[in-house]
Short mmCIF file of C-alpha atoms and ligand atoms in Angstrom, two decimals:
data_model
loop_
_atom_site.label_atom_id
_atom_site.label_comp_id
_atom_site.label_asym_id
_atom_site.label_seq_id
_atom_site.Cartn_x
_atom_site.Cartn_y
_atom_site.Cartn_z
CA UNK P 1 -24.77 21.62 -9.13
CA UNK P 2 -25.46 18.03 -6.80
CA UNK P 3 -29.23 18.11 -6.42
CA UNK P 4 -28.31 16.31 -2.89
CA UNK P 5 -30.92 14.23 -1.24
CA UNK P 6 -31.06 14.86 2.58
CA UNK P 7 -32.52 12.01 5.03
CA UNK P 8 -31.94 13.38 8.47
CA UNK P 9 -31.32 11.29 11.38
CA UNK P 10 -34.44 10.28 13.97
CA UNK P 11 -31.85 9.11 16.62
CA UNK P 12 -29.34 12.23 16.99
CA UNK P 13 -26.62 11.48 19.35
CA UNK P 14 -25.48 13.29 21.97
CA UNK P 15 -23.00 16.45 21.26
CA UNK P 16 -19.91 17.18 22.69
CA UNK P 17 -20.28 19.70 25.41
CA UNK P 18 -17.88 22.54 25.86
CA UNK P 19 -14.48 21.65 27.81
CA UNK P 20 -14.88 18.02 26.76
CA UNK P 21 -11.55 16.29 25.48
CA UNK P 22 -12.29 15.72 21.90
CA UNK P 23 -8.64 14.18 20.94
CA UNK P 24 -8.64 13.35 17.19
CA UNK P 25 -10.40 11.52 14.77
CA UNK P 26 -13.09 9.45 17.23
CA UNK P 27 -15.76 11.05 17.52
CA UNK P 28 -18.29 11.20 14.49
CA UNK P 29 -21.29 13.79 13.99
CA UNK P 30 -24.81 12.48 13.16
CA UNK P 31 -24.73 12.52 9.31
CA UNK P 32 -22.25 11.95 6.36
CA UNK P 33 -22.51 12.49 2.56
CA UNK P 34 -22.57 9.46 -0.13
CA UNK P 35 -22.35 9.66 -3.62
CA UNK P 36 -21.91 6.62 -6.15
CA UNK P 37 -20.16 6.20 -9.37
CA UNK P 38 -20.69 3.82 -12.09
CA UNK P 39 -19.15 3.59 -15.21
CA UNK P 40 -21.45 4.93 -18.31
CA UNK P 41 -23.12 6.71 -15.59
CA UNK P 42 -20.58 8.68 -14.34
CA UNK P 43 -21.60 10.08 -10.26
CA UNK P 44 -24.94 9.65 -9.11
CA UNK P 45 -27.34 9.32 -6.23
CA UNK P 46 -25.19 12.55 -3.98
CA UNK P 47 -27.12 12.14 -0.51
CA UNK P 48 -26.91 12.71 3.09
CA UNK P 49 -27.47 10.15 5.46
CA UNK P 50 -27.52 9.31 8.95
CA UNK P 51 -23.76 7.98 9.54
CA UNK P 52 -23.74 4.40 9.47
CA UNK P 53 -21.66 1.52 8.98
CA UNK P 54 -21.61 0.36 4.90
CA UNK P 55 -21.52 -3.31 3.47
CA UNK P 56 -19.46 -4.11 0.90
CA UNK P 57 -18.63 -7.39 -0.81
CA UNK P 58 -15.18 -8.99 0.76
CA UNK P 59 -14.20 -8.84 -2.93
CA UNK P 60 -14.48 -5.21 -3.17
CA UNK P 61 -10.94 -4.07 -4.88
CA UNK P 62 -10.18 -1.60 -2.20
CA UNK P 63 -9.18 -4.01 0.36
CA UNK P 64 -6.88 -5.88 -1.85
CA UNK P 65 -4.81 -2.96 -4.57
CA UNK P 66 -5.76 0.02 -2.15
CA UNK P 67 -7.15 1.86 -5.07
CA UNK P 68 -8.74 4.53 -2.74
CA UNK P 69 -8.20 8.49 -2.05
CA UNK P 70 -8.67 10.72 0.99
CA UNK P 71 -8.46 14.52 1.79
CA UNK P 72 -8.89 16.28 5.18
CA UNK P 73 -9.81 20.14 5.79
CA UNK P 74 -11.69 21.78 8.22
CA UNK P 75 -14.49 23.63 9.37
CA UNK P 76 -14.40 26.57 12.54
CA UNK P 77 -17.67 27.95 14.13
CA UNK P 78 -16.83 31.51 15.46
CA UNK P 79 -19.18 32.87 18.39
CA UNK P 80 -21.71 34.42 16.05
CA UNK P 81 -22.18 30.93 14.76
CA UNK P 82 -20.42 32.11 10.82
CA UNK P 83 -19.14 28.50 9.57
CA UNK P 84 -15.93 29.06 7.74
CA UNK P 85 -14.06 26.50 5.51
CA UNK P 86 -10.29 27.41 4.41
CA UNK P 87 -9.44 27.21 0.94
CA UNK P 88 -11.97 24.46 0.05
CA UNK P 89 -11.14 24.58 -3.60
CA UNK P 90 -8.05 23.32 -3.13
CA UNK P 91 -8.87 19.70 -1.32
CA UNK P 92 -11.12 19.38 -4.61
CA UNK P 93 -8.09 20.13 -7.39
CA UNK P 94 -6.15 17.43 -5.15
CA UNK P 95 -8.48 15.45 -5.13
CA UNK P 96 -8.54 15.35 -8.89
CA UNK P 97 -4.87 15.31 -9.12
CA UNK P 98 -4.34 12.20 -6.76
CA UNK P 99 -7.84 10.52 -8.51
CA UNK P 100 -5.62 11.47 -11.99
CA UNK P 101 -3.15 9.44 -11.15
CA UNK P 102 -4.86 6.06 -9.06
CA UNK P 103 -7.62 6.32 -12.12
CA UNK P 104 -10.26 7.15 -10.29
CA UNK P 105 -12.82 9.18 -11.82
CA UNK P 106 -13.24 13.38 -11.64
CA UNK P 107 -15.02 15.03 -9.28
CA UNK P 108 -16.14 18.42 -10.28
CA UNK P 109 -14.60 21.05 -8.33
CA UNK P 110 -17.45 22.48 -7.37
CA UNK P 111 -19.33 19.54 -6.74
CA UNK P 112 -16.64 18.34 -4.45
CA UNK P 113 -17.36 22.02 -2.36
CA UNK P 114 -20.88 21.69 -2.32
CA UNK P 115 -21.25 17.73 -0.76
CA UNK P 116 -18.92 19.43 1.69
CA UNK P 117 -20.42 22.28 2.52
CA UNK P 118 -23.74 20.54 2.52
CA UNK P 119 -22.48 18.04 5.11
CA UNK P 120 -21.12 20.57 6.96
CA UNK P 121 -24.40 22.73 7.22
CA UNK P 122 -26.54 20.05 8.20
CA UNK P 123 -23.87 18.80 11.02
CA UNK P 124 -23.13 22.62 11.81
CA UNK P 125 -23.59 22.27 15.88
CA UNK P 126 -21.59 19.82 15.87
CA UNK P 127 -18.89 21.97 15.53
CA UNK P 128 -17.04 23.00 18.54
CA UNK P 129 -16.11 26.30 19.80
CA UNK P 130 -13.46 26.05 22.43
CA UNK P 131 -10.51 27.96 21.17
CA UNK P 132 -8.47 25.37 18.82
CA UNK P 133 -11.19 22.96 18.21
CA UNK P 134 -12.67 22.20 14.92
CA UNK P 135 -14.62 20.17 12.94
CA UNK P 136 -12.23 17.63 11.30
CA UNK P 137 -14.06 16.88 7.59
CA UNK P 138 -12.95 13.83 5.41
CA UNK P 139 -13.73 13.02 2.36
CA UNK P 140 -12.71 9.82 0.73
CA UNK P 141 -13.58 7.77 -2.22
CA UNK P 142 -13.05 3.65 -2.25
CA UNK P 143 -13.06 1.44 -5.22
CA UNK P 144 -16.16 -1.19 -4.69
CA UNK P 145 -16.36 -3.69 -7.66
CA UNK P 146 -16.50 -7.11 -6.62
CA UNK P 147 -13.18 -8.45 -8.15
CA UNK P 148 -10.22 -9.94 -7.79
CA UNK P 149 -8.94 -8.98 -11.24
CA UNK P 150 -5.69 -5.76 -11.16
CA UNK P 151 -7.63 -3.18 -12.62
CA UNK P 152 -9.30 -0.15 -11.94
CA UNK P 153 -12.14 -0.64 -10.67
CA UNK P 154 -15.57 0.28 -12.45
CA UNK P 155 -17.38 1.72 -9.55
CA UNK P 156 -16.95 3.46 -6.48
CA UNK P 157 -18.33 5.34 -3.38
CA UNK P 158 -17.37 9.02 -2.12
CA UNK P 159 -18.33 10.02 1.12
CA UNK P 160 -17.46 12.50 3.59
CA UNK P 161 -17.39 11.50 7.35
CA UNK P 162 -17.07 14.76 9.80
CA UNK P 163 -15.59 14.36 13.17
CA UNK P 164 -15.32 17.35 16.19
CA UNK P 165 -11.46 17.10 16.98
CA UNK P 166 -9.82 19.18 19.83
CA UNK P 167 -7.18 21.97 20.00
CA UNK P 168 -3.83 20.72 18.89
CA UNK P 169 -2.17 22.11 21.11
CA UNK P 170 -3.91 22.49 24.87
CA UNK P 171 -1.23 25.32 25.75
CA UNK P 172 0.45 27.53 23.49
CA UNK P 173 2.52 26.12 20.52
CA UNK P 174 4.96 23.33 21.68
CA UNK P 175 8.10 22.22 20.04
CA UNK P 176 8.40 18.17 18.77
CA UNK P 177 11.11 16.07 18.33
CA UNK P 178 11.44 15.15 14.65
CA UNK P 179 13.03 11.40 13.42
CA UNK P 180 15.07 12.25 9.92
CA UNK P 181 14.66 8.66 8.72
CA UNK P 182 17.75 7.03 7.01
CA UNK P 183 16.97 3.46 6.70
CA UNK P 184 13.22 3.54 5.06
CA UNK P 185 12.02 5.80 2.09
CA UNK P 186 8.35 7.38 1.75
CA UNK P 187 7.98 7.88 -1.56
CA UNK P 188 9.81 8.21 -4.98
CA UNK P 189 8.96 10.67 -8.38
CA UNK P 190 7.07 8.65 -10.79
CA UNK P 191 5.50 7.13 -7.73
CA UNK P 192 2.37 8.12 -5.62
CA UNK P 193 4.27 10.43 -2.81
CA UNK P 194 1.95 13.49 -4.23
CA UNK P 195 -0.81 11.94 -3.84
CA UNK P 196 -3.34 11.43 -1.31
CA UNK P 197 -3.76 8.59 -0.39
CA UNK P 198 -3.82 5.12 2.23
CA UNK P 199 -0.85 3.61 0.50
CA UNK P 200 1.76 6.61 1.78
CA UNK P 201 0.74 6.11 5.13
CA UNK P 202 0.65 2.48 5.07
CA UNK P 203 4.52 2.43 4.13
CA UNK P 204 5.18 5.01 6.69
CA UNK P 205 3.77 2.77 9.98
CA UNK P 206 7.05 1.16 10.55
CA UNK P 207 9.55 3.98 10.67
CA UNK P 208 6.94 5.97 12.55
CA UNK P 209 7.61 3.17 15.30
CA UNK P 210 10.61 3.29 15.08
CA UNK P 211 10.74 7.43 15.78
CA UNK P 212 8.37 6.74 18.66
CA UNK P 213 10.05 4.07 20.22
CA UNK P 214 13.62 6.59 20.74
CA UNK P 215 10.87 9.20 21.65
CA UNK P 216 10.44 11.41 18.63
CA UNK P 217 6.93 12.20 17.84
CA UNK P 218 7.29 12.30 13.82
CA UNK P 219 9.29 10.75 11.10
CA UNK P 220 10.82 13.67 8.66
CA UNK P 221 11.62 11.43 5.26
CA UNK P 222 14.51 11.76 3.21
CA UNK P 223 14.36 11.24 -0.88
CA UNK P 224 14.15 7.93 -2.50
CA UNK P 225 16.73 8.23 -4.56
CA UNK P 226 20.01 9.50 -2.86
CA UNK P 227 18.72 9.55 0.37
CA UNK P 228 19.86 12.80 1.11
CA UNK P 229 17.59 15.44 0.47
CA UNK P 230 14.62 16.40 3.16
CA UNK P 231 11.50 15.80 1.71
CA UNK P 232 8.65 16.52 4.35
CA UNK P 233 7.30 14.85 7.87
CA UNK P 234 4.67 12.13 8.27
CA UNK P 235 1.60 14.35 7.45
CA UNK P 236 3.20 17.86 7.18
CA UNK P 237 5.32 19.26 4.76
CA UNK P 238 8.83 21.26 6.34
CA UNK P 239 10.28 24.93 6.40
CA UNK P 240 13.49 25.96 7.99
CA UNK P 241 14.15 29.63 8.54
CA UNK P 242 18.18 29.70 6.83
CA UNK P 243 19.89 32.89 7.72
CA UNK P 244 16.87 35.03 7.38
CA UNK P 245 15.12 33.16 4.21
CA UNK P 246 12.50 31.28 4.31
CA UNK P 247 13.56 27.74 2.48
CA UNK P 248 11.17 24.46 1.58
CA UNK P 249 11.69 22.04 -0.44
CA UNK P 250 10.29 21.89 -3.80
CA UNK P 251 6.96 20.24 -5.01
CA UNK P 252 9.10 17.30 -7.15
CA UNK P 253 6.70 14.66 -7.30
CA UNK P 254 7.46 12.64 -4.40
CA UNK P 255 6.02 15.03 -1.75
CA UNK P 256 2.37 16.14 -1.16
CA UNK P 257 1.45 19.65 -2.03
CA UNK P 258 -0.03 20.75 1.06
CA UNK P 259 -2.37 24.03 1.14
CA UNK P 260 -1.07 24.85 4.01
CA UNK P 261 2.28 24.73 2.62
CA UNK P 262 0.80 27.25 -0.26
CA UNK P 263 -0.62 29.45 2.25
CA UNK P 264 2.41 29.70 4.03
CA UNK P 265 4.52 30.94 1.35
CA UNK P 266 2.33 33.09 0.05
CA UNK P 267 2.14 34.86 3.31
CA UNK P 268 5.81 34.63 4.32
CA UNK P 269 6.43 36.50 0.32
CA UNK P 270 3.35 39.36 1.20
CA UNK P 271 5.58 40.18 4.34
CA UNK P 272 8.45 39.99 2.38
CA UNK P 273 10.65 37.22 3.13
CA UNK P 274 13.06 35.32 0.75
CA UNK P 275 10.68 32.36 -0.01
CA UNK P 276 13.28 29.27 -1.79
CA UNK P 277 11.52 26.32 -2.97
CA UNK P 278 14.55 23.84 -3.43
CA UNK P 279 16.73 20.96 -2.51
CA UNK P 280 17.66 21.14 0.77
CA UNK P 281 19.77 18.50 2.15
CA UNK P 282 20.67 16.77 5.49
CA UNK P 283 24.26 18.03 5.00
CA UNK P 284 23.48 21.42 4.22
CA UNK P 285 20.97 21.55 7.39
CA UNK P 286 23.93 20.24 9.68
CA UNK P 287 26.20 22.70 8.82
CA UNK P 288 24.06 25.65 9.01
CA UNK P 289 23.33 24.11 12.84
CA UNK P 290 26.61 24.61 13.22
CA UNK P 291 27.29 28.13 11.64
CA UNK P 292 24.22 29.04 14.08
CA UNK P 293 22.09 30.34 10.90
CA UNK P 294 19.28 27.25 11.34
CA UNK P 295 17.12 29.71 12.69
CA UNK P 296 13.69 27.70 12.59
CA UNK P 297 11.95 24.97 11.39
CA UNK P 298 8.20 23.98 11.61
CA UNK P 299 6.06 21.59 9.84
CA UNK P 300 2.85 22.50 8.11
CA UNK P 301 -0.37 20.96 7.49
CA UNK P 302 -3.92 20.87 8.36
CA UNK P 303 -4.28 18.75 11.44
CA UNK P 304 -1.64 21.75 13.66
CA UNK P 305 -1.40 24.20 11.21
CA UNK P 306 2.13 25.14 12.62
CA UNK P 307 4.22 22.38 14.18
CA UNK P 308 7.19 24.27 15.92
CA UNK P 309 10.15 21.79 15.79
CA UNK P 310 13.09 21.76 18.35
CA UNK P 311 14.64 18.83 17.98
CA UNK P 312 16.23 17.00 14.84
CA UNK P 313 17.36 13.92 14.87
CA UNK P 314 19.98 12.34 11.83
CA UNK P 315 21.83 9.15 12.89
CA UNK P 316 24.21 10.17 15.22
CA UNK P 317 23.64 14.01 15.33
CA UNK P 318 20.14 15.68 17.56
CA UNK P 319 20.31 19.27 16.31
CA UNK P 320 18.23 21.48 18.73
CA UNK P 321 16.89 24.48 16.95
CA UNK P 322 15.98 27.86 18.75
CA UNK P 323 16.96 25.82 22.39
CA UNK P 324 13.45 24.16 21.87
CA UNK P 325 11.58 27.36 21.68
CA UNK P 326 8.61 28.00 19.18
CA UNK P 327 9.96 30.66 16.83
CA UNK P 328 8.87 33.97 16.07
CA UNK P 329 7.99 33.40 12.44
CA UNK P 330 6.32 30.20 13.31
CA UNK P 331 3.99 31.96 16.14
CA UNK P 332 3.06 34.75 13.49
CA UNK P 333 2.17 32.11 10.65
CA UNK P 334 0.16 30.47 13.69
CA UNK P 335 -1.70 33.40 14.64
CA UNK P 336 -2.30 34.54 10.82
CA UNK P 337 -3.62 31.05 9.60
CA UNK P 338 -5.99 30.28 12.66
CA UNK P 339 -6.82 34.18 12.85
CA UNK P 340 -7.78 33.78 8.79
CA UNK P 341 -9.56 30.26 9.42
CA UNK P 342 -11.83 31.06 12.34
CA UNK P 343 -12.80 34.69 11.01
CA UNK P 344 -10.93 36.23 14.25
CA UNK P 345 -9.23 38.66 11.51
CA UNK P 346 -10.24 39.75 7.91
CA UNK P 347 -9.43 38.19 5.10
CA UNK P 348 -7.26 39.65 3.20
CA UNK P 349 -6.67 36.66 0.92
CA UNK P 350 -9.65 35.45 -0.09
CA UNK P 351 -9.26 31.99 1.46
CA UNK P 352 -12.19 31.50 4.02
CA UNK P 353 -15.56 30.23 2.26
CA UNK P 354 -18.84 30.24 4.24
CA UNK P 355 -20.86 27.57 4.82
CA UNK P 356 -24.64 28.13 4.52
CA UNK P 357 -26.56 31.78 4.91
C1 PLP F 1 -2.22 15.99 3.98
C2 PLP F 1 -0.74 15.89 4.03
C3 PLP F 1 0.09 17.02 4.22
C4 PLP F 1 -0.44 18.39 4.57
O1 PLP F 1 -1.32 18.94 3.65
P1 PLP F 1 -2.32 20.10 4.10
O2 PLP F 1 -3.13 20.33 2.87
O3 PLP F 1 -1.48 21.27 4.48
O4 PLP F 1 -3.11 19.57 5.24
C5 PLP F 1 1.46 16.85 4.15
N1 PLP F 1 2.00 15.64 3.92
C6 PLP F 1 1.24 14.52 3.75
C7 PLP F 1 1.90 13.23 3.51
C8 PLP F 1 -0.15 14.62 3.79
O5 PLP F 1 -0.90 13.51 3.64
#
């Protein structure tokens, strides 16, 4: 257990009213969590704050290696004010698993769901209630010693910054145009494509351009290696609905393991699809386009739980899957997940947490 410090703001700002555009990631509540680590030590000093900007030494080795980690979940307030998290647990083992391998230090599992929870409850009207919104919550940690040196560094700073984001979609699930990316690579196994952090997205800014600039909105990334096989889109990871089974491709190192991703295929197995984790390549997608058994496809991931996708693009070939329509098996994984997440039904899978009494 954190014994947290709380200093509360004396200049709250104003909240977002109801029916204001939120869009994503700008806005930022009154408070944020801060906890230090030095080596010998180990974490110290957990605290909330007022949000404010930080100092750190030009020197400090996160803005020269990138030795730094993120996550992002969220938090729902449903109209009798019960603040849910989903599967909190999870962000915390990923945490450890991308800190495992850009040696940065542990975080205790449960330590990492109480500084979030904590933040949460103290920020808790900040969290919007217009059907879709949400609090956005990210936690990230940032090496900070002052030195030039390749090596990891010795101490750091995790914090967790909370920001109200609006509905995803502003009417009813719509299809996007994905980018299947054949001249730049995301990620390789052995390399840091599981984990979380800035360095992933940093190499994926320039195809991203490139997708937007022939008018797809994401990039879907082939493997390293031959090039071939799908691996997942900019922030989501992919399904495709093959001739009745459900099919993804497998955790192999080089993608991230997203919880929505989990919670997907557990729920498509309880209502008994065929759930295949597995290569899937470009080739084998093509073809089934043309037998007519490409039946769906949708990304997954936190930001729109479900992303619909009618339109693939590979070099010369735009597939267009279901005429551009959302899916039936998409809609129902929609309206599961955000029923489970906002507490509009029970549930049945243990995966909502509550935040404060
Ligand atoms: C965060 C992320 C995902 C989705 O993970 P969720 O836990 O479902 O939000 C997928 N791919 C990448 C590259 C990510 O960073």
């Amino acid at each position: 257990m954190l014994d947290i410090k709380i200093i509360k703001t004396t200049e709250p700002k104003a909240k977002p009213i109801p029916g204001q555009k939120l869009g994503f990631g700008k806005i930022f509540t009154d408070h944020m969590f801060v906890m230090n680590y030095t080596e010998g030590k180990g974490w110290h000093d957990p605290r909330i704050e007022p949000f404010h900007n930080i100092s750190l030494s030009p020197a400090a080795m996160v803005y020269h290696y990138g030795q730094e980690m993120f996550e992002g979940l969220k938090a729902y307030r449903n109209p009798n004010g019960e603040v849910y998290l989903f599967r909190p647990d999870m962000n915390a083992k990923r945490t450890n698993a991308t800190n495992d391998r850009l040696v940065i230090p542990q975080i205790p599992v449960e330590d990492f769901v109480q500084a979030v929870s904590a933040v949460v409850d103290v920020d808790r009207d900040w969290i919007p209630t217009d059907p879709g919104t949400s609090l956005y919550i990210r936690p990230f940690i940032i090496a900070t010693d002052e030195f030039l040196g390749v090596a990891p560094s010795k101490t750091y700073l995790f914090m967790v910054i909370l920001s109200p984001s609006g509905a995803y979609y502003e009417s009813g699930l719509a299809p996007v145009g994905i980018w299947i990316e054949d001249e730049y690579v995301r990620a390789v196994r052995g390399g840091i494509g599981f984990a979380k952090t800035g360095g992933n997205y940093a190499a994926s800014l320039i195809a991203q351009q490139k997708a937007h600039d022939a008018g797809f909105s994401q990039v879907l990334w082939l493997d390293g290696v031959d090039r071939k096989y799908i691996e997942e889109v900019g922030a989501m990871n992919i399904f495709f609905k093959i001739a009745g089974k459900v099919v993804t491709p497998a955790l192999s190192g080089s993608i991230l393991p997203g919880i929505t991703r989990n919670s997907v295929i557990q729920l498509c197995k309880k209502w008994g699809y065929d759930v295949e984790e597995r290569k899937i390549s470009v080739d084998e997608l093509l073809q089934a386009q043309k037998d007519g058994t490409l039946e769906e496809c949708f990304g997954t991931g936190t930001a729109a739980v479900i992303s619909p996708v009618g339109k693939l693009r590979y070099k010369d070939d735009v597939m267009t899957i279901k005429d551009g329509q959302t899916g039936e098996l998409s809609l129902k994984l929609y309206d599961a997940i955000t029923g489970i997440q906002t507490g509009k039904l029970p549930d049945e899978m243990g995966w909502r947490v509550k935040v404060g009494d």
